[in-house]
Amino acid sequence: MRKIVCDLHAELVRNHLVAWTAGNVSGRIPGEDLFVIKPSGVSYDELTPEAMVVCDLDGNLVEGEHAPSSDTAAHAYVYRHMPQVGGVVHTHSTYASAWAARDEAIPCVLTAMADEFGGEIPVGPFALIGDDSIGQGIVATLKGHRSPAVLMRNHGVFTIGATPRAAVKAAVMCEDVARTVHISRQLGEPLPIARADVDRLYDRYQNVYGQRSPR
Ligand SMILES: [Zn+2]
């Protein structure tokens, strides 16, 4: 899991989702009440599997030479309250954060959004770093929602997945559709997709599409 999480941080850089040391990926260790997360303040080109840190589900450091990411409490809260989640990603990616800064959900106006998010990408509450409030906002918004991504108001994006890789994919797709819908807005008012069609697209993509390998 240290290697998986380390390698996925390179995907954040490759997909232009992060600047400087902002952003982080974590992965639950299967069968354990533990997860692996990025260390705080270490630059992306210095990340190695050994530099990753292991925390318990209260966010306490269990193993590692560095302090865990400053977002560790939010990740831990998600793992505690959403047992199906195996990976969490946080970024301040540009277009998605621009929507978050306006407290505006990204409307479902693209079939790719219906596929991946099953509707709009919702906005979570404003919350300050330092306690459980970011985690609470993520869980309250995503529980009962099909979207694996939430735009935290005035902040950035958190995504979840069954695996860390699935959460990274959601972060990449979130930024992609945030950019496209923003550009569409410059041209006029994007057209919503009917709810029944959103449901059909989501069901097909989630259950039929692809090679049936774990996503
Ligand atoms: Zn942040």
mmCIF file of C-alpha atoms and ligand atoms in Angstrom:
data_model
loop_
_atom_site.group_PDB
_atom_site.id
_atom_site.type_symbol
_atom_site.label_atom_id
_atom_site.label_comp_id
_atom_site.label_asym_id
_atom_site.label_seq_id
_atom_site.Cartn_x
_atom_site.Cartn_y
_atom_site.Cartn_z
ATOM 1 C CA MET A 1 0.000 0.000 0.000
ATOM 2 C CA ARG A 2 2.936 2.368 0.616
ATOM 3 C CA LYS A 3 4.056 1.831 -2.990
ATOM 4 C CA ILE A 4 0.538 2.103 -4.419
ATOM 5 C CA VAL A 5 -0.130 5.371 -2.565
ATOM 6 C CA CYS A 6 3.338 6.752 -3.416
ATOM 7 C CA ASP A 7 2.932 5.974 -7.137
ATOM 8 C CA LEU A 8 -0.557 7.513 -7.242
ATOM 9 C CA HIS A 9 0.836 10.861 -6.040
ATOM 10 C CA ALA A 10 2.732 10.993 -9.351
ATOM 11 C CA GLU A 11 -0.660 10.818 -11.093
ATOM 12 C CA LEU A 12 -1.764 14.005 -9.312
ATOM 13 C CA VAL A 13 1.295 15.777 -10.728
ATOM 14 C CA ARG A 14 0.959 14.188 -14.187
ATOM 15 C CA ASN A 15 -2.680 15.301 -14.398
ATOM 16 C CA HIS A 16 -1.875 18.855 -13.209
ATOM 17 C CA LEU A 17 -4.105 18.600 -10.149
ATOM 18 C CA VAL A 18 -1.604 19.928 -7.594
ATOM 19 C CA ALA A 19 0.825 22.801 -6.978
ATOM 20 C CA TRP A 20 3.871 22.669 -4.679
ATOM 21 C CA THR A 21 3.075 20.211 -1.813
ATOM 22 C CA ALA A 22 -0.730 20.645 -1.854
ATOM 23 C CA GLY A 23 -2.838 17.537 -2.376
ATOM 24 C CA ASN A 24 -2.696 14.039 -0.960
ATOM 25 C CA VAL A 25 -3.723 10.441 -1.530
ATOM 26 C CA SER A 26 -4.412 7.827 1.117
ATOM 27 C CA GLY A 27 -5.233 4.114 1.002
ATOM 28 C CA ARG A 28 -6.839 1.856 3.583
ATOM 29 C CA ILE A 29 -4.786 -1.218 4.441
ATOM 30 C CA PRO A 30 -7.146 -4.155 3.759
ATOM 31 C CA GLY A 31 -8.194 -5.993 6.883
ATOM 32 C CA GLU A 32 -6.585 -3.482 9.251
ATOM 33 C CA ASP A 33 -7.842 -0.340 10.973
ATOM 34 C CA LEU A 34 -4.973 1.536 9.348
ATOM 35 C CA PHE A 35 -4.302 3.663 6.292
ATOM 36 C CA VAL A 36 -1.266 4.962 4.404
ATOM 37 C CA ILE A 37 -1.037 8.700 3.638
ATOM 38 C CA LYS A 38 1.436 11.244 2.306
ATOM 39 C CA PRO A 39 3.776 12.869 4.799
ATOM 40 C CA SER A 40 3.281 16.597 5.465
ATOM 41 C CA GLY A 41 5.262 19.144 3.488
ATOM 42 C CA VAL A 42 7.444 16.730 1.504
ATOM 43 C CA SER A 43 7.801 17.711 -2.165
ATOM 44 C CA TYR A 44 6.342 15.379 -4.769
ATOM 45 C CA ASP A 45 9.707 14.462 -6.311
ATOM 46 C CA GLU A 46 11.015 13.383 -2.899
ATOM 47 C CA LEU A 47 8.154 10.998 -2.157
ATOM 48 C CA THR A 48 9.172 7.359 -1.832
ATOM 49 C CA PRO A 49 7.228 4.341 -0.529
ATOM 50 C CA GLU A 50 9.383 4.500 2.620
ATOM 51 C CA ALA A 51 8.483 8.164 3.194
ATOM 52 C CA MET A 52 4.743 7.351 3.348
ATOM 53 C CA VAL A 53 3.279 7.237 6.833
ATOM 54 C CA VAL A 54 0.835 4.787 8.423
ATOM 55 C CA CYS A 55 -1.955 6.092 10.670
ATOM 56 C CA ASP A 56 -4.780 4.542 12.650
ATOM 57 C CA LEU A 57 -8.407 5.484 11.993
ATOM 58 C CA ASP A 58 -8.213 8.249 14.602
ATOM 59 C CA GLY A 59 -5.422 9.840 12.547
ATOM 60 C CA ASN A 60 -2.633 8.972 14.988
ATOM 61 C CA LEU A 61 0.792 8.233 13.536
ATOM 62 C CA VAL A 62 1.541 4.500 13.824
ATOM 63 C CA GLU A 63 4.592 4.152 11.602
ATOM 64 C CA GLY A 64 6.798 6.607 9.696
ATOM 65 C CA GLU A 65 9.599 9.097 10.077
ATOM 66 C CA HIS A 66 7.609 12.132 8.965
ATOM 67 C CA ALA A 67 4.529 13.834 10.360
ATOM 68 C CA PRO A 68 1.387 12.798 8.458
ATOM 69 C CA SER A 69 -0.346 15.168 6.021
ATOM 70 C CA SER A 70 -2.204 18.051 7.658
ATOM 71 C CA ASP A 71 -5.366 16.624 6.063
ATOM 72 C CA THR A 72 -5.003 13.300 7.906
ATOM 73 C CA ALA A 73 -7.917 13.952 10.292
ATOM 74 C CA ALA A 74 -10.288 14.403 7.335
ATOM 75 C CA HIS A 75 -9.117 11.170 5.680
ATOM 76 C CA ALA A 76 -9.384 9.278 9.000
ATOM 77 C CA TYR A 77 -12.930 10.547 9.589
ATOM 78 C CA VAL A 78 -13.989 9.284 6.137
ATOM 79 C CA TYR A 79 -12.484 5.818 6.756
ATOM 80 C CA ARG A 80 -14.183 5.616 10.175
ATOM 81 C CA HIS A 81 -17.621 6.512 8.850
ATOM 82 C CA MET A 82 -17.598 4.991 5.335
ATOM 83 C CA PRO A 83 -16.404 1.390 5.652
ATOM 84 C CA GLN A 84 -16.746 0.767 1.912
ATOM 85 C CA VAL A 85 -14.130 3.447 1.142
ATOM 86 C CA GLY A 86 -10.624 2.146 0.418
ATOM 87 C CA GLY A 87 -9.038 5.341 -0.886
ATOM 88 C CA VAL A 88 -9.351 9.117 -0.384
ATOM 89 C CA VAL A 89 -7.853 11.940 -2.458
ATOM 90 C CA HIS A 90 -7.682 15.667 -1.796
ATOM 91 C CA THR A 91 -6.626 18.349 -4.271
ATOM 92 C CA HIS A 92 -7.026 22.068 -4.897
ATOM 93 C CA SER A 93 -7.321 21.440 -8.656
ATOM 94 C CA THR A 94 -8.018 24.712 -10.454
ATOM 95 C CA TYR A 95 -11.403 24.413 -12.134
ATOM 96 C CA ALA A 96 -13.067 22.297 -9.461
ATOM 97 C CA SER A 97 -11.836 24.684 -6.746
ATOM 98 C CA ALA A 98 -13.164 27.613 -8.776
ATOM 99 C CA TRP A 99 -16.653 26.052 -8.501
ATOM 100 C CA ALA A 100 -16.061 25.387 -4.791
ATOM 101 C CA ALA A 101 -15.112 29.030 -4.253
ATOM 102 C CA ARG A 102 -18.548 30.014 -5.593
ATOM 103 C CA ASP A 103 -20.392 27.399 -3.470
ATOM 104 C CA GLU A 104 -21.875 26.041 -6.678
ATOM 105 C CA ALA A 105 -22.442 22.361 -7.503
ATOM 106 C CA ILE A 106 -21.315 21.336 -10.995
ATOM 107 C CA PRO A 107 -24.545 20.541 -12.865
ATOM 108 C CA CYS A 108 -24.820 17.226 -14.709
ATOM 109 C CA VAL A 109 -24.689 18.436 -18.309
ATOM 110 C CA LEU A 110 -22.286 15.873 -19.807
ATOM 111 C CA THR A 111 -22.765 12.146 -20.317
ATOM 112 C CA ALA A 112 -19.307 11.607 -18.797
ATOM 113 C CA MET A 113 -20.625 13.200 -15.594
ATOM 114 C CA ALA A 114 -23.662 10.930 -15.547
ATOM 115 C CA ASP A 115 -21.336 7.945 -16.060
ATOM 116 C CA GLU A 116 -18.839 8.748 -13.352
ATOM 117 C CA PHE A 117 -20.786 10.856 -10.830
ATOM 118 C CA GLY A 118 -24.402 9.804 -11.384
ATOM 119 C CA GLY A 119 -25.550 13.435 -11.296
ATOM 120 C CA GLU A 120 -24.192 16.784 -10.154
ATOM 121 C CA ILE A 121 -20.967 17.079 -8.177
ATOM 122 C CA PRO A 122 -22.189 18.487 -4.835
ATOM 123 C CA VAL A 123 -20.718 21.192 -2.633
ATOM 124 C CA GLY A 124 -19.923 20.519 1.017
ATOM 125 C CA PRO A 125 -19.874 23.078 3.839
ATOM 126 C CA PHE A 126 -17.166 25.594 4.671
ATOM 127 C CA ALA A 127 -14.908 23.998 7.289
ATOM 128 C CA LEU A 128 -11.596 24.929 8.876
ATOM 129 C CA ILE A 129 -8.680 22.528 9.105
ATOM 130 C CA GLY A 130 -7.694 21.309 12.575
ATOM 131 C CA ASP A 131 -10.481 19.043 13.816
ATOM 132 C CA ASP A 132 -13.148 16.705 12.407
ATOM 133 C CA SER A 133 -15.187 19.393 10.662
ATOM 134 C CA ILE A 134 -13.813 18.794 7.150
ATOM 135 C CA GLY A 135 -14.354 15.029 7.529
ATOM 136 C CA GLN A 136 -17.868 15.583 8.835
ATOM 137 C CA GLY A 137 -18.668 17.813 5.853
ATOM 138 C CA ILE A 138 -17.344 15.251 3.368
ATOM 139 C CA VAL A 139 -19.267 12.341 4.898
ATOM 140 C CA ALA A 140 -22.509 14.315 5.378
ATOM 141 C CA THR A 141 -22.425 15.368 1.726
ATOM 142 C CA LEU A 142 -21.360 12.084 0.108
ATOM 143 C CA LYS A 143 -23.470 9.660 2.170
ATOM 144 C CA GLY A 144 -26.559 8.945 0.131
ATOM 145 C CA HIS A 145 -25.059 10.649 -2.941
ATOM 146 C CA ARG A 146 -23.799 8.778 -5.995
ATOM 147 C CA SER A 147 -20.957 11.227 -6.603
ATOM 148 C CA PRO A 148 -17.544 10.051 -5.381
ATOM 149 C CA ALA A 149 -16.430 13.712 -5.382
ATOM 150 C CA VAL A 150 -17.376 16.663 -3.183
ATOM 151 C CA LEU A 151 -16.371 20.287 -3.635
ATOM 152 C CA MET A 152 -15.667 21.642 -0.160
ATOM 153 C CA ARG A 153 -16.771 25.284 -0.112
ATOM 154 C CA ASN A 154 -13.957 27.847 -0.493
ATOM 155 C CA HIS A 155 -11.419 25.012 -0.388
ATOM 156 C CA GLY A 156 -11.077 22.217 -2.941
ATOM 157 C CA VAL A 157 -11.975 18.663 -3.831
ATOM 158 C CA PHE A 158 -12.202 15.445 -1.832
ATOM 159 C CA THR A 159 -12.867 12.170 -3.658
ATOM 160 C CA ILE A 160 -13.456 8.640 -2.431
ATOM 161 C CA GLY A 161 -13.200 5.211 -4.047
ATOM 162 C CA ALA A 162 -13.196 1.509 -3.331
ATOM 163 C CA THR A 163 -9.436 1.736 -3.954
ATOM 164 C CA PRO A 164 -6.958 4.640 -3.874
ATOM 165 C CA ARG A 165 -6.697 4.376 -7.669
ATOM 166 C CA ALA A 166 -10.487 4.774 -8.042
ATOM 167 C CA ALA A 167 -10.347 7.891 -5.849
ATOM 168 C CA VAL A 168 -7.543 9.337 -8.010
ATOM 169 C CA LYS A 169 -9.582 8.603 -11.144
ATOM 170 C CA ALA A 170 -12.537 10.490 -9.612
ATOM 171 C CA ALA A 171 -10.258 13.458 -8.859
ATOM 172 C CA VAL A 172 -8.990 13.517 -12.460
ATOM 173 C CA MET A 173 -12.520 13.212 -13.895
ATOM 174 C CA CYS A 174 -13.852 15.866 -11.487
ATOM 175 C CA GLU A 175 -11.302 18.418 -12.702
ATOM 176 C CA ASP A 176 -11.942 17.459 -16.329
ATOM 177 C CA VAL A 177 -15.707 18.013 -16.146
ATOM 178 C CA ALA A 178 -15.308 21.126 -13.964
ATOM 179 C CA ARG A 179 -13.209 22.629 -16.771
ATOM 180 C CA THR A 180 -15.554 21.604 -19.586
ATOM 181 C CA VAL A 181 -18.713 22.808 -17.832
ATOM 182 C CA HIS A 182 -16.981 26.093 -16.976
ATOM 183 C CA ILE A 183 -16.072 26.605 -20.654
ATOM 184 C CA SER A 184 -19.614 25.665 -21.702
ATOM 185 C CA ARG A 185 -20.921 28.361 -19.349
ATOM 186 C CA GLN A 186 -18.868 30.947 -21.225
ATOM 187 C CA LEU A 187 -20.774 30.042 -24.392
ATOM 188 C CA GLY A 188 -24.264 30.157 -22.844
ATOM 189 C CA GLU A 189 -26.343 28.034 -20.528
ATOM 190 C CA PRO A 190 -25.456 24.306 -20.649
ATOM 191 C CA LEU A 191 -28.435 21.980 -21.064
ATOM 192 C CA PRO A 192 -29.272 19.597 -18.228
ATOM 193 C CA ILE A 193 -29.625 15.855 -18.927
ATOM 194 C CA ALA A 194 -32.995 14.348 -17.972
ATOM 195 C CA ARG A 195 -32.881 12.411 -14.693
ATOM 196 C CA ALA A 196 -34.010 9.143 -16.326
ATOM 197 C CA ASP A 197 -31.179 9.406 -18.867
ATOM 198 C CA VAL A 198 -28.663 10.182 -16.103
ATOM 199 C CA ASP A 199 -29.835 7.024 -14.320
ATOM 200 C CA ARG A 200 -29.495 4.906 -17.467
ATOM 201 C CA LEU A 201 -26.029 6.232 -18.244
ATOM 202 C CA TYR A 202 -24.844 5.745 -14.654
ATOM 203 C CA ASP A 203 -26.193 2.197 -14.474
ATOM 204 C CA ARG A 204 -24.618 1.187 -17.789
ATOM 205 C CA TYR A 205 -21.231 2.691 -16.980
ATOM 206 C CA GLN A 206 -21.067 1.326 -13.454
ATOM 207 C CA ASN A 207 -22.340 -2.171 -14.275
ATOM 208 C CA VAL A 208 -21.686 -2.993 -17.919
ATOM 209 C CA TYR A 209 -18.897 -0.831 -19.366
ATOM 210 C CA GLY A 210 -15.227 -1.800 -19.409
ATOM 211 C CA GLN A 211 -13.341 -5.016 -18.801
ATOM 212 C CA ARG A 212 -14.969 -5.923 -15.484
ATOM 213 C CA SER A 213 -11.628 -5.553 -13.767
ATOM 214 C CA PRO A 214 -11.592 -3.869 -10.344
ATOM 215 C CA ARG A 215 -11.681 -0.119 -10.847
HETATM 216 ZN ZN ZN B 1 -6.782 21.496 1.138
#
